[in-house]
Amino acid sequence: VGGGPVGASVARHLRAGAGGAAGAAVTVVDGRAAGLPSSHADRARIVRGADPEGDARWARRSAAALAGFPALEAAPGAPRFFTRCGALVLGPRDFVERACAASRGGGGGDLQQLEVAPPGALAKRWPYLAPAPGCSAAAFDPRAGVVDPLAFCRAQYAAAQSAAREEEAEAEGGGCGGAAWRVVPGEAVRVAEGLVELRTGEVLRGDRVVVCGGAGTRGLLEGSGLLPRGEMDGVRVSRRTVALLEVSADCAGGLLRAMPSVKYAFRAPAA
């Protein structure tokens, strides 16, 4: 239930055999295809191995994702969704060193340490950047870049559909590859063990139900009686727009063409 970046990824991996489900038939209930908003309906998400919060687990997961993007983009019918522009981590030395340590702990060792003060490498490479006082360190992750979430979802679908067709072609007597993967536009209003009910009244059945509904997950589970009301009090689940910046074509083709994604701390991180 859910066809965003997480739901589409989970569905493809289950179709490919993750969790011991090799060859399982998978149905994706895609609310966005039915006109619902989604948690990740923007056009850019930064993916980098240098985790500024210092979490080596996230750095490891990001490194694995970055390594897997080329194969996913190469699937028949998959759109290009990843732009490798690098990631610049800039701020107080403790902030930058924390990100570098997480990257090393996550299996990434190719961060480039940059001098901040002119005429250092930072000023030579990106002369339009003027670090604020206190930004004494910088590191550049050349593996990193930005993902178009909607194109990423389409790539997941294309890869899963391609695999299902290949299985169908290889199966003796035709097989059932077409039925092994399908995407159903719709809004889930109730889930239970082996059951998903859509707002249209249609009921889908299966051996397992996986809910990846983003900001809608809490309401769906509470409304289905699967999450006691009050159990998630204090947890705020919502969509968030960090910034929407519109630039001219000249700016996009000039200054921004060589600009990496940036994680910027203006003051020392809390202990």
PDB file of C-alpha atoms in Angstrom:
ATOM      1  CA  VAL A   1       0.000   0.000   0.000  1.00  0.00           C
ATOM      2  CA  GLY A   2       1.766   3.105  -1.271  1.00  0.00           C
ATOM      3  CA  GLY A   3       3.696   3.723  -4.473  1.00  0.00           C
ATOM      4  CA  GLY A   4       6.162   6.389  -3.367  1.00  0.00           C
ATOM      5  CA  PRO A   5       9.944   5.903  -3.255  1.00  0.00           C
ATOM      6  CA  VAL A   6       9.718   3.545  -0.272  1.00  0.00           C
ATOM      7  CA  GLY A   7       6.644   1.618  -1.413  1.00  0.00           C
ATOM      8  CA  ALA A   8       7.868   1.213  -4.992  1.00  0.00           C
ATOM      9  CA  SER A   9      11.273   0.029  -3.756  1.00  0.00           C
ATOM     10  CA  VAL A  10       9.784  -2.449  -1.298  1.00  0.00           C
ATOM     11  CA  ALA A  11       7.483  -3.820  -3.994  1.00  0.00           C
ATOM     12  CA  ARG A  12      10.318  -4.344  -6.484  1.00  0.00           C
ATOM     13  CA  HIS A  13      12.539  -6.014  -3.898  1.00  0.00           C
ATOM     14  CA  LEU A  14       9.734  -8.332  -2.793  1.00  0.00           C
ATOM     15  CA  ARG A  15       9.128  -9.225  -6.424  1.00  0.00           C
ATOM     16  CA  ALA A  16      12.855 -10.005  -6.753  1.00  0.00           C
ATOM     17  CA  GLY A  17      12.858 -12.292  -3.730  1.00  0.00           C
ATOM     18  CA  ALA A  18      13.662 -10.126  -0.711  1.00  0.00           C
ATOM     19  CA  GLY A  19      12.526 -11.634   2.560  1.00  0.00           C
ATOM     20  CA  GLY A  20      12.216 -15.103   1.059  1.00  0.00           C
ATOM     21  CA  ALA A  21       9.432 -14.031  -1.321  1.00  0.00           C
ATOM     22  CA  ALA A  22      11.137 -15.128  -4.541  1.00  0.00           C
ATOM     23  CA  GLY A  23       8.724 -15.073  -7.473  1.00  0.00           C
ATOM     24  CA  ALA A  24       5.842 -13.728  -5.387  1.00  0.00           C
ATOM     25  CA  ALA A  25       3.026 -11.885  -7.141  1.00  0.00           C
ATOM     26  CA  VAL A  26       2.995  -8.240  -6.032  1.00  0.00           C
ATOM     27  CA  THR A  27       0.198  -5.700  -6.304  1.00  0.00           C
ATOM     28  CA  VAL A  28       0.969  -2.039  -5.589  1.00  0.00           C
ATOM     29  CA  VAL A  29      -1.875   0.245  -4.502  1.00  0.00           C
ATOM     30  CA  ASP A  30      -0.702   3.605  -5.821  1.00  0.00           C
ATOM     31  CA  GLY A  31      -2.626   6.502  -4.316  1.00  0.00           C
ATOM     32  CA  ARG A  32      -0.718   9.119  -6.274  1.00  0.00           C
ATOM     33  CA  ALA A  33      -1.896   7.498  -9.522  1.00  0.00           C
ATOM     34  CA  ALA A  34      -5.438   8.077  -8.228  1.00  0.00           C
ATOM     35  CA  GLY A  35      -4.801  11.763  -7.586  1.00  0.00           C
ATOM     36  CA  LEU A  36      -3.717  11.689  -3.946  1.00  0.00           C
ATOM     37  CA  PRO A  37      -0.758  13.786  -2.766  1.00  0.00           C
ATOM     38  CA  SER A  38       2.326  11.929  -1.571  1.00  0.00           C
ATOM     39  CA  SER A  39       5.054  12.517   0.983  1.00  0.00           C
ATOM     40  CA  HIS A  40       7.777  12.734  -1.644  1.00  0.00           C
ATOM     41  CA  ALA A  41       6.098  14.431  -4.601  1.00  0.00           C
ATOM     42  CA  ASP A  42       8.890  16.946  -5.106  1.00  0.00           C
ATOM     43  CA  ARG A  43      11.556  16.855  -7.800  1.00  0.00           C
ATOM     44  CA  ALA A  44      14.830  16.568  -5.876  1.00  0.00           C
ATOM     45  CA  ARG A  45      16.212  14.675  -2.893  1.00  0.00           C
ATOM     46  CA  ILE A  46      19.873  14.756  -1.876  1.00  0.00           C
ATOM     47  CA  VAL A  47      21.597  11.382  -1.512  1.00  0.00           C
ATOM     48  CA  ARG A  48      25.090  11.440  -0.012  1.00  0.00           C
ATOM     49  CA  GLY A  49      27.362   9.087   1.892  1.00  0.00           C
ATOM     50  CA  ALA A  50      28.599  11.866   4.174  1.00  0.00           C
ATOM     51  CA  ASP A  51      25.815  11.994   6.760  1.00  0.00           C
ATOM     52  CA  PRO A  52      26.017  15.386   8.535  1.00  0.00           C
ATOM     53  CA  GLU A  53      24.192  13.991  11.559  1.00  0.00           C
ATOM     54  CA  GLY A  54      27.026  11.495  11.999  1.00  0.00           C
ATOM     55  CA  ASP A  55      24.974   8.301  11.618  1.00  0.00           C
ATOM     56  CA  ALA A  56      27.142   5.593  10.032  1.00  0.00           C
ATOM     57  CA  ARG A  57      24.058   3.402   9.429  1.00  0.00           C
ATOM     58  CA  TRP A  58      22.475   6.026   7.191  1.00  0.00           C
ATOM     59  CA  ALA A  59      25.801   6.629   5.497  1.00  0.00           C
ATOM     60  CA  ARG A  60      26.064   2.899   4.763  1.00  0.00           C
ATOM     61  CA  ARG A  61      22.531   2.776   3.363  1.00  0.00           C
ATOM     62  CA  SER A  62      23.167   5.835   1.211  1.00  0.00           C
ATOM     63  CA  ALA A  63      26.385   4.318  -0.147  1.00  0.00           C
ATOM     64  CA  ALA A  64      24.520   1.116  -1.049  1.00  0.00           C
ATOM     65  CA  ALA A  65      21.766   3.114  -2.783  1.00  0.00           C
ATOM     66  CA  LEU A  66      24.272   5.159  -4.767  1.00  0.00           C
ATOM     67  CA  ALA A  67      25.987   1.964  -5.895  1.00  0.00           C
ATOM     68  CA  GLY A  68      22.669   0.499  -7.063  1.00  0.00           C
ATOM     69  CA  PHE A  69      21.366   3.478  -9.048  1.00  0.00           C
ATOM     70  CA  PRO A  70      23.173   2.720 -12.356  1.00  0.00           C
ATOM     71  CA  ALA A  71      21.665  -0.767 -12.662  1.00  0.00           C
ATOM     72  CA  LEU A  72      18.191   0.542 -11.867  1.00  0.00           C
ATOM     73  CA  GLU A  73      18.459   3.307 -14.481  1.00  0.00           C
ATOM     74  CA  ALA A  74      19.615   0.693 -17.012  1.00  0.00           C
ATOM     75  CA  ALA A  75      16.398  -1.365 -16.685  1.00  0.00           C
ATOM     76  CA  PRO A  76      14.293  -1.395 -19.886  1.00  0.00           C
ATOM     77  CA  GLY A  77      11.903   1.532 -19.868  1.00  0.00           C
ATOM     78  CA  ALA A  78      13.374   3.122 -16.745  1.00  0.00           C
ATOM     79  CA  PRO A  79      13.851   6.906 -16.816  1.00  0.00           C
ATOM     80  CA  ARG A  80      17.028   8.597 -15.643  1.00  0.00           C
ATOM     81  CA  PHE A  81      16.420   9.807 -12.093  1.00  0.00           C
ATOM     82  CA  PHE A  82      19.854  10.490 -10.579  1.00  0.00           C
ATOM     83  CA  THR A  83      22.134  13.458 -11.225  1.00  0.00           C
ATOM     84  CA  ARG A  84      25.647  13.012  -9.853  1.00  0.00           C
ATOM     85  CA  CYS A  85      26.611  16.557  -8.881  1.00  0.00           C
ATOM     86  CA  GLY A  86      28.389  15.767  -5.626  1.00  0.00           C
ATOM     87  CA  ALA A  87      27.649  17.027  -2.110  1.00  0.00           C
ATOM     88  CA  LEU A  88      29.456  19.770  -0.234  1.00  0.00           C
ATOM     89  CA  VAL A  89      29.400  19.649   3.584  1.00  0.00           C
ATOM     90  CA  LEU A  90      30.315  23.054   4.972  1.00  0.00           C
ATOM     91  CA  GLY A  91      30.396  24.454   8.498  1.00  0.00           C
ATOM     92  CA  PRO A  92      32.281  24.334  11.790  1.00  0.00           C
ATOM     93  CA  ARG A  93      35.088  21.771  11.883  1.00  0.00           C
ATOM     94  CA  ASP A  94      33.255  19.478  14.339  1.00  0.00           C
ATOM     95  CA  PHE A  95      30.223  19.388  12.031  1.00  0.00           C
ATOM     96  CA  VAL A  96      32.267  18.463   8.966  1.00  0.00           C
ATOM     97  CA  GLU A  97      34.458  15.935  10.788  1.00  0.00           C
ATOM     98  CA  ARG A  98      31.327  14.217  12.109  1.00  0.00           C
ATOM     99  CA  ALA A  99      30.024  13.775   8.561  1.00  0.00           C
ATOM    100  CA  CYS A 100      33.390  12.467   7.368  1.00  0.00           C
ATOM    101  CA  ALA A 101      33.564   9.961  10.230  1.00  0.00           C
ATOM    102  CA  ALA A 102      30.079   8.681   9.371  1.00  0.00           C
ATOM    103  CA  SER A 103      31.089   8.274   5.738  1.00  0.00           C
ATOM    104  CA  ARG A 104      34.171   6.264   6.681  1.00  0.00           C
ATOM    105  CA  GLY A 105      32.094   4.124   9.034  1.00  0.00           C
ATOM    106  CA  GLY A 106      29.556   3.579   6.254  1.00  0.00           C
ATOM    107  CA  GLY A 107      32.128   2.319   3.784  1.00  0.00           C
ATOM    108  CA  GLY A 108      32.787   5.544   1.897  1.00  0.00           C
ATOM    109  CA  GLY A 109      36.392   6.695   1.895  1.00  0.00           C
ATOM    110  CA  ASP A 110      36.681   9.094  -1.037  1.00  0.00           C
ATOM    111  CA  LEU A 111      35.661  12.388   0.575  1.00  0.00           C
ATOM    112  CA  GLN A 112      37.851  15.312  -0.402  1.00  0.00           C
ATOM    113  CA  GLN A 113      38.878  17.629   2.438  1.00  0.00           C
ATOM    114  CA  LEU A 114      38.893  21.245   1.233  1.00  0.00           C
ATOM    115  CA  GLU A 115      40.481  24.376   2.632  1.00  0.00           C
ATOM    116  CA  VAL A 116      37.899  27.050   3.336  1.00  0.00           C
ATOM    117  CA  ALA A 117      39.963  30.228   3.612  1.00  0.00           C
ATOM    118  CA  PRO A 118      40.941  31.888   0.301  1.00  0.00           C
ATOM    119  CA  PRO A 119      42.931  31.085  -1.721  1.00  0.00           C
ATOM    120  CA  GLY A 120      41.935  27.552  -0.684  1.00  0.00           C
ATOM    121  CA  ALA A 121      40.367  24.837  -2.813  1.00  0.00           C
ATOM    122  CA  LEU A 122      36.821  25.897  -1.897  1.00  0.00           C
ATOM    123  CA  ALA A 123      37.244  29.431  -3.286  1.00  0.00           C
ATOM    124  CA  LYS A 124      38.946  28.169  -6.424  1.00  0.00           C
ATOM    125  CA  ARG A 125      36.307  25.535  -7.183  1.00  0.00           C
ATOM    126  CA  TRP A 126      33.151  27.457  -6.282  1.00  0.00           C
ATOM    127  CA  PRO A 127      34.047  31.162  -6.250  1.00  0.00           C
ATOM    128  CA  TYR A 128      30.427  32.203  -5.777  1.00  0.00           C
ATOM    129  CA  LEU A 129      30.274  30.590  -2.309  1.00  0.00           C
ATOM    130  CA  ALA A 130      31.062  32.942   0.582  1.00  0.00           C
ATOM    131  CA  PRO A 131      31.126  30.910   3.830  1.00  0.00           C
ATOM    132  CA  ALA A 132      29.868  32.734   6.910  1.00  0.00           C
ATOM    133  CA  PRO A 133      32.230  33.384   9.823  1.00  0.00           C
ATOM    134  CA  GLY A 134      32.697  30.179  11.795  1.00  0.00           C
ATOM    135  CA  CYS A 135      32.541  27.916   8.748  1.00  0.00           C
ATOM    136  CA  SER A 136      36.062  26.653   9.115  1.00  0.00           C
ATOM    137  CA  ALA A 137      35.914  23.290   7.326  1.00  0.00           C
ATOM    138  CA  ALA A 138      34.473  21.685   4.203  1.00  0.00           C
ATOM    139  CA  ALA A 139      34.361  18.261   2.571  1.00  0.00           C
ATOM    140  CA  PHE A 140      33.175  17.212  -0.876  1.00  0.00           C
ATOM    141  CA  ASP A 141      31.583  13.846  -1.650  1.00  0.00           C
ATOM    142  CA  PRO A 142      31.920  13.246  -5.418  1.00  0.00           C
ATOM    143  CA  ARG A 143      29.663  10.166  -5.353  1.00  0.00           C
ATOM    144  CA  ALA A 144      26.634  12.101  -4.173  1.00  0.00           C
ATOM    145  CA  GLY A 145      23.894  13.869  -6.069  1.00  0.00           C
ATOM    146  CA  VAL A 146      20.164  14.429  -6.316  1.00  0.00           C
ATOM    147  CA  VAL A 147      17.293  12.044  -7.066  1.00  0.00           C
ATOM    148  CA  ASP A 148      14.041  12.937  -8.820  1.00  0.00           C
ATOM    149  CA  PRO A 149      11.617  10.971  -6.569  1.00  0.00           C
ATOM    150  CA  LEU A 150       8.841  10.641  -9.155  1.00  0.00           C
ATOM    151  CA  ALA A 151      11.223   9.374 -11.849  1.00  0.00           C
ATOM    152  CA  PHE A 152      12.740   7.047  -9.237  1.00  0.00           C
ATOM    153  CA  CYS A 153       9.315   5.487  -8.652  1.00  0.00           C
ATOM    154  CA  ARG A 154       8.794   5.005 -12.387  1.00  0.00           C
ATOM    155  CA  ALA A 155      12.203   3.311 -12.604  1.00  0.00           C
ATOM    156  CA  GLN A 156      11.263   0.895  -9.823  1.00  0.00           C
ATOM    157  CA  TYR A 157       8.049   0.025 -11.634  1.00  0.00           C
ATOM    158  CA  ALA A 158       9.846  -0.402 -14.966  1.00  0.00           C
ATOM    159  CA  ALA A 159      12.473  -2.721 -13.459  1.00  0.00           C
ATOM    160  CA  ALA A 160       9.847  -4.880 -11.752  1.00  0.00           C
ATOM    161  CA  GLN A 161       7.666  -5.057 -14.878  1.00  0.00           C
ATOM    162  CA  SER A 162      10.667  -5.968 -17.034  1.00  0.00           C
ATOM    163  CA  ALA A 163      11.626  -8.787 -14.669  1.00  0.00           C
ATOM    164  CA  ALA A 164       8.060 -10.104 -14.678  1.00  0.00           C
ATOM    165  CA  ARG A 165       7.991 -10.135 -18.484  1.00  0.00           C
ATOM    166  CA  GLU A 166      11.303 -11.988 -18.632  1.00  0.00           C
ATOM    167  CA  GLU A 167       9.956 -14.634 -16.262  1.00  0.00           C
ATOM    168  CA  GLU A 168       6.841 -14.946 -18.379  1.00  0.00           C
ATOM    169  CA  ALA A 169       8.917 -15.426 -21.543  1.00  0.00           C
ATOM    170  CA  GLU A 170      11.090 -18.058 -19.871  1.00  0.00           C
ATOM    171  CA  ALA A 171       8.217 -19.965 -18.283  1.00  0.00           C
ATOM    172  CA  GLU A 172       7.181 -23.116 -20.092  1.00  0.00           C
ATOM    173  CA  GLY A 173       3.783 -22.738 -21.708  1.00  0.00           C
ATOM    174  CA  GLY A 174       3.625 -18.973 -21.177  1.00  0.00           C
ATOM    175  CA  GLY A 175       3.627 -18.562 -17.399  1.00  0.00           C
ATOM    176  CA  CYS A 176       1.878 -15.808 -15.491  1.00  0.00           C
ATOM    177  CA  GLY A 177       4.384 -12.955 -15.430  1.00  0.00           C
ATOM    178  CA  GLY A 178       1.737 -10.361 -16.231  1.00  0.00           C
ATOM    179  CA  ALA A 179      -0.293 -11.303 -13.143  1.00  0.00           C
ATOM    180  CA  ALA A 180       2.854 -11.397 -10.993  1.00  0.00           C
ATOM    181  CA  TRP A 181       3.225  -7.604 -11.035  1.00  0.00           C
ATOM    182  CA  ARG A 182       0.519  -4.982 -11.243  1.00  0.00           C
ATOM    183  CA  VAL A 183      -0.095  -1.421 -10.120  1.00  0.00           C
ATOM    184  CA  VAL A 184      -3.637  -0.499  -9.042  1.00  0.00           C
ATOM    185  CA  PRO A 185      -4.519   3.221  -8.830  1.00  0.00           C
ATOM    186  CA  GLY A 186      -6.585   3.758  -5.719  1.00  0.00           C
ATOM    187  CA  GLU A 187      -6.866   4.939  -2.139  1.00  0.00           C
ATOM    188  CA  ALA A 188      -6.702   2.321   0.618  1.00  0.00           C
ATOM    189  CA  VAL A 189      -9.237   3.026   3.363  1.00  0.00           C
ATOM    190  CA  ARG A 190      -8.827  -0.167   5.395  1.00  0.00           C
ATOM    191  CA  VAL A 191      -6.163  -2.824   5.775  1.00  0.00           C
ATOM    192  CA  ALA A 192      -6.266  -6.120   7.618  1.00  0.00           C
ATOM    193  CA  GLU A 193      -4.403  -9.402   7.521  1.00  0.00           C
ATOM    194  CA  GLY A 194      -4.365 -10.396   3.858  1.00  0.00           C
ATOM    195  CA  LEU A 195      -6.817  -7.656   2.841  1.00  0.00           C
ATOM    196  CA  VAL A 196      -6.841  -4.118   1.437  1.00  0.00           C
ATOM    197  CA  GLU A 197     -10.109  -2.243   0.880  1.00  0.00           C
ATOM    198  CA  LEU A 198     -10.136   0.680  -1.554  1.00  0.00           C
ATOM    199  CA  ARG A 199     -12.386   3.722  -1.404  1.00  0.00           C
ATOM    200  CA  THR A 200     -14.223   2.403  -4.476  1.00  0.00           C
ATOM    201  CA  GLY A 201     -15.278  -0.649  -2.449  1.00  0.00           C
ATOM    202  CA  GLU A 202     -12.932  -2.995  -4.291  1.00  0.00           C
ATOM    203  CA  VAL A 203     -11.202  -5.495  -2.007  1.00  0.00           C
ATOM    204  CA  LEU A 204      -7.740  -6.836  -2.812  1.00  0.00           C
ATOM    205  CA  ARG A 205      -6.494  -9.997  -1.128  1.00  0.00           C
ATOM    206  CA  GLY A 206      -3.049 -11.465  -0.630  1.00  0.00           C
ATOM    207  CA  ASP A 207      -0.874 -13.438   1.729  1.00  0.00           C
ATOM    208  CA  ARG A 208       0.787 -10.331   3.166  1.00  0.00           C
ATOM    209  CA  VAL A 209       0.019  -6.607   3.306  1.00  0.00           C
ATOM    210  CA  VAL A 210       2.864  -4.075   3.536  1.00  0.00           C
ATOM    211  CA  VAL A 211       1.888  -0.485   4.333  1.00  0.00           C
ATOM    212  CA  CYS A 212       4.216   2.250   3.015  1.00  0.00           C
ATOM    213  CA  GLY A 213       1.778   5.140   3.100  1.00  0.00           C
ATOM    214  CA  GLY A 214       4.103   7.925   4.225  1.00  0.00           C
ATOM    215  CA  ALA A 215       2.198  10.651   6.079  1.00  0.00           C
ATOM    216  CA  GLY A 216      -1.042   8.689   5.554  1.00  0.00           C
ATOM    217  CA  THR A 217       0.167   5.555   7.320  1.00  0.00           C
ATOM    218  CA  ARG A 218      -0.843   6.598  10.819  1.00  0.00           C
ATOM    219  CA  GLY A 219      -4.428   7.465   9.868  1.00  0.00           C
ATOM    220  CA  LEU A 220      -4.839   4.299   7.815  1.00  0.00           C
ATOM    221  CA  LEU A 221      -3.579   2.019  10.587  1.00  0.00           C
ATOM    222  CA  GLU A 222      -5.593   3.781  13.311  1.00  0.00           C
ATOM    223  CA  GLY A 223      -8.724   3.718  11.147  1.00  0.00           C
ATOM    224  CA  SER A 224      -8.203   0.008  10.521  1.00  0.00           C
ATOM    225  CA  GLY A 225      -7.894  -0.736  14.248  1.00  0.00           C
ATOM    226  CA  LEU A 226      -4.289  -1.881  13.872  1.00  0.00           C
ATOM    227  CA  LEU A 227      -2.713   0.981  15.816  1.00  0.00           C
ATOM    228  CA  PRO A 228      -4.273   1.873  19.177  1.00  0.00           C
ATOM    229  CA  ARG A 229      -5.241   5.532  19.251  1.00  0.00           C
ATOM    230  CA  GLY A 230      -2.806   7.557  21.299  1.00  0.00           C
ATOM    231  CA  GLU A 231       0.090   5.171  20.777  1.00  0.00           C
ATOM    232  CA  MET A 232       1.833   7.658  18.477  1.00  0.00           C
ATOM    233  CA  ASP A 233       0.928  10.796  20.444  1.00  0.00           C
ATOM    234  CA  GLY A 234       3.826  13.196  20.191  1.00  0.00           C
ATOM    235  CA  VAL A 235       4.943  11.805  16.824  1.00  0.00           C
ATOM    236  CA  ARG A 236       4.219  14.274  14.046  1.00  0.00           C
ATOM    237  CA  VAL A 237       4.015  12.754  10.573  1.00  0.00           C
ATOM    238  CA  SER A 238       3.596  15.255   7.778  1.00  0.00           C
ATOM    239  CA  ARG A 239       4.810  16.506   4.439  1.00  0.00           C
ATOM    240  CA  ARG A 240       7.402  19.267   4.510  1.00  0.00           C
ATOM    241  CA  THR A 241       8.605  21.776   1.943  1.00  0.00           C
ATOM    242  CA  VAL A 242      12.094  22.945   2.854  1.00  0.00           C
ATOM    243  CA  ALA A 243      12.490  25.513   0.061  1.00  0.00           C
ATOM    244  CA  LEU A 244      11.111  26.216  -3.384  1.00  0.00           C
ATOM    245  CA  LEU A 245      13.458  28.360  -5.438  1.00  0.00           C
ATOM    246  CA  GLU A 246      12.693  29.431  -9.005  1.00  0.00           C
ATOM    247  CA  VAL A 247      15.664  30.582 -11.081  1.00  0.00           C
ATOM    248  CA  SER A 248      16.103  31.868 -14.599  1.00  0.00           C
ATOM    249  CA  ALA A 249      17.351  29.700 -17.447  1.00  0.00           C
ATOM    250  CA  ASP A 250      20.565  31.753 -17.531  1.00  0.00           C
ATOM    251  CA  CYS A 251      21.177  31.115 -13.842  1.00  0.00           C
ATOM    252  CA  ALA A 252      20.443  27.406 -14.172  1.00  0.00           C
ATOM    253  CA  GLY A 253      22.774  27.069 -17.142  1.00  0.00           C
ATOM    254  CA  GLY A 254      25.472  29.239 -15.615  1.00  0.00           C
ATOM    255  CA  LEU A 255      26.110  29.438 -11.887  1.00  0.00           C
ATOM    256  CA  LEU A 256      24.025  26.411 -10.930  1.00  0.00           C
ATOM    257  CA  ARG A 257      25.437  24.090 -13.589  1.00  0.00           C
ATOM    258  CA  ALA A 258      28.560  23.389 -11.507  1.00  0.00           C
ATOM    259  CA  MET A 259      26.944  23.767  -8.097  1.00  0.00           C
ATOM    260  CA  PRO A 260      26.892  20.678  -5.853  1.00  0.00           C
ATOM    261  CA  SER A 261      24.160  19.865  -3.364  1.00  0.00           C
ATOM    262  CA  VAL A 262      25.028  21.630  -0.094  1.00  0.00           C
ATOM    263  CA  LYS A 263      24.611  20.778   3.602  1.00  0.00           C
ATOM    264  CA  TYR A 264      25.388  23.974   5.456  1.00  0.00           C
ATOM    265  CA  ALA A 265      25.716  24.524   9.240  1.00  0.00           C
ATOM    266  CA  PHE A 266      25.910  28.169  10.323  1.00  0.00           C
ATOM    267  CA  ARG A 267      26.879  27.407  13.903  1.00  0.00           C
ATOM    268  CA  ALA A 268      28.495  24.622  15.859  1.00  0.00           C
ATOM    269  CA  PRO A 269      26.288  21.484  16.258  1.00  0.00           C
ATOM    270  CA  ALA A 270      24.799  20.795  19.684  1.00  0.00           C
ATOM    271  CA  ALA A 271      26.767  18.368  21.823  1.00  0.00           C
TER     272      ALA A 271
END
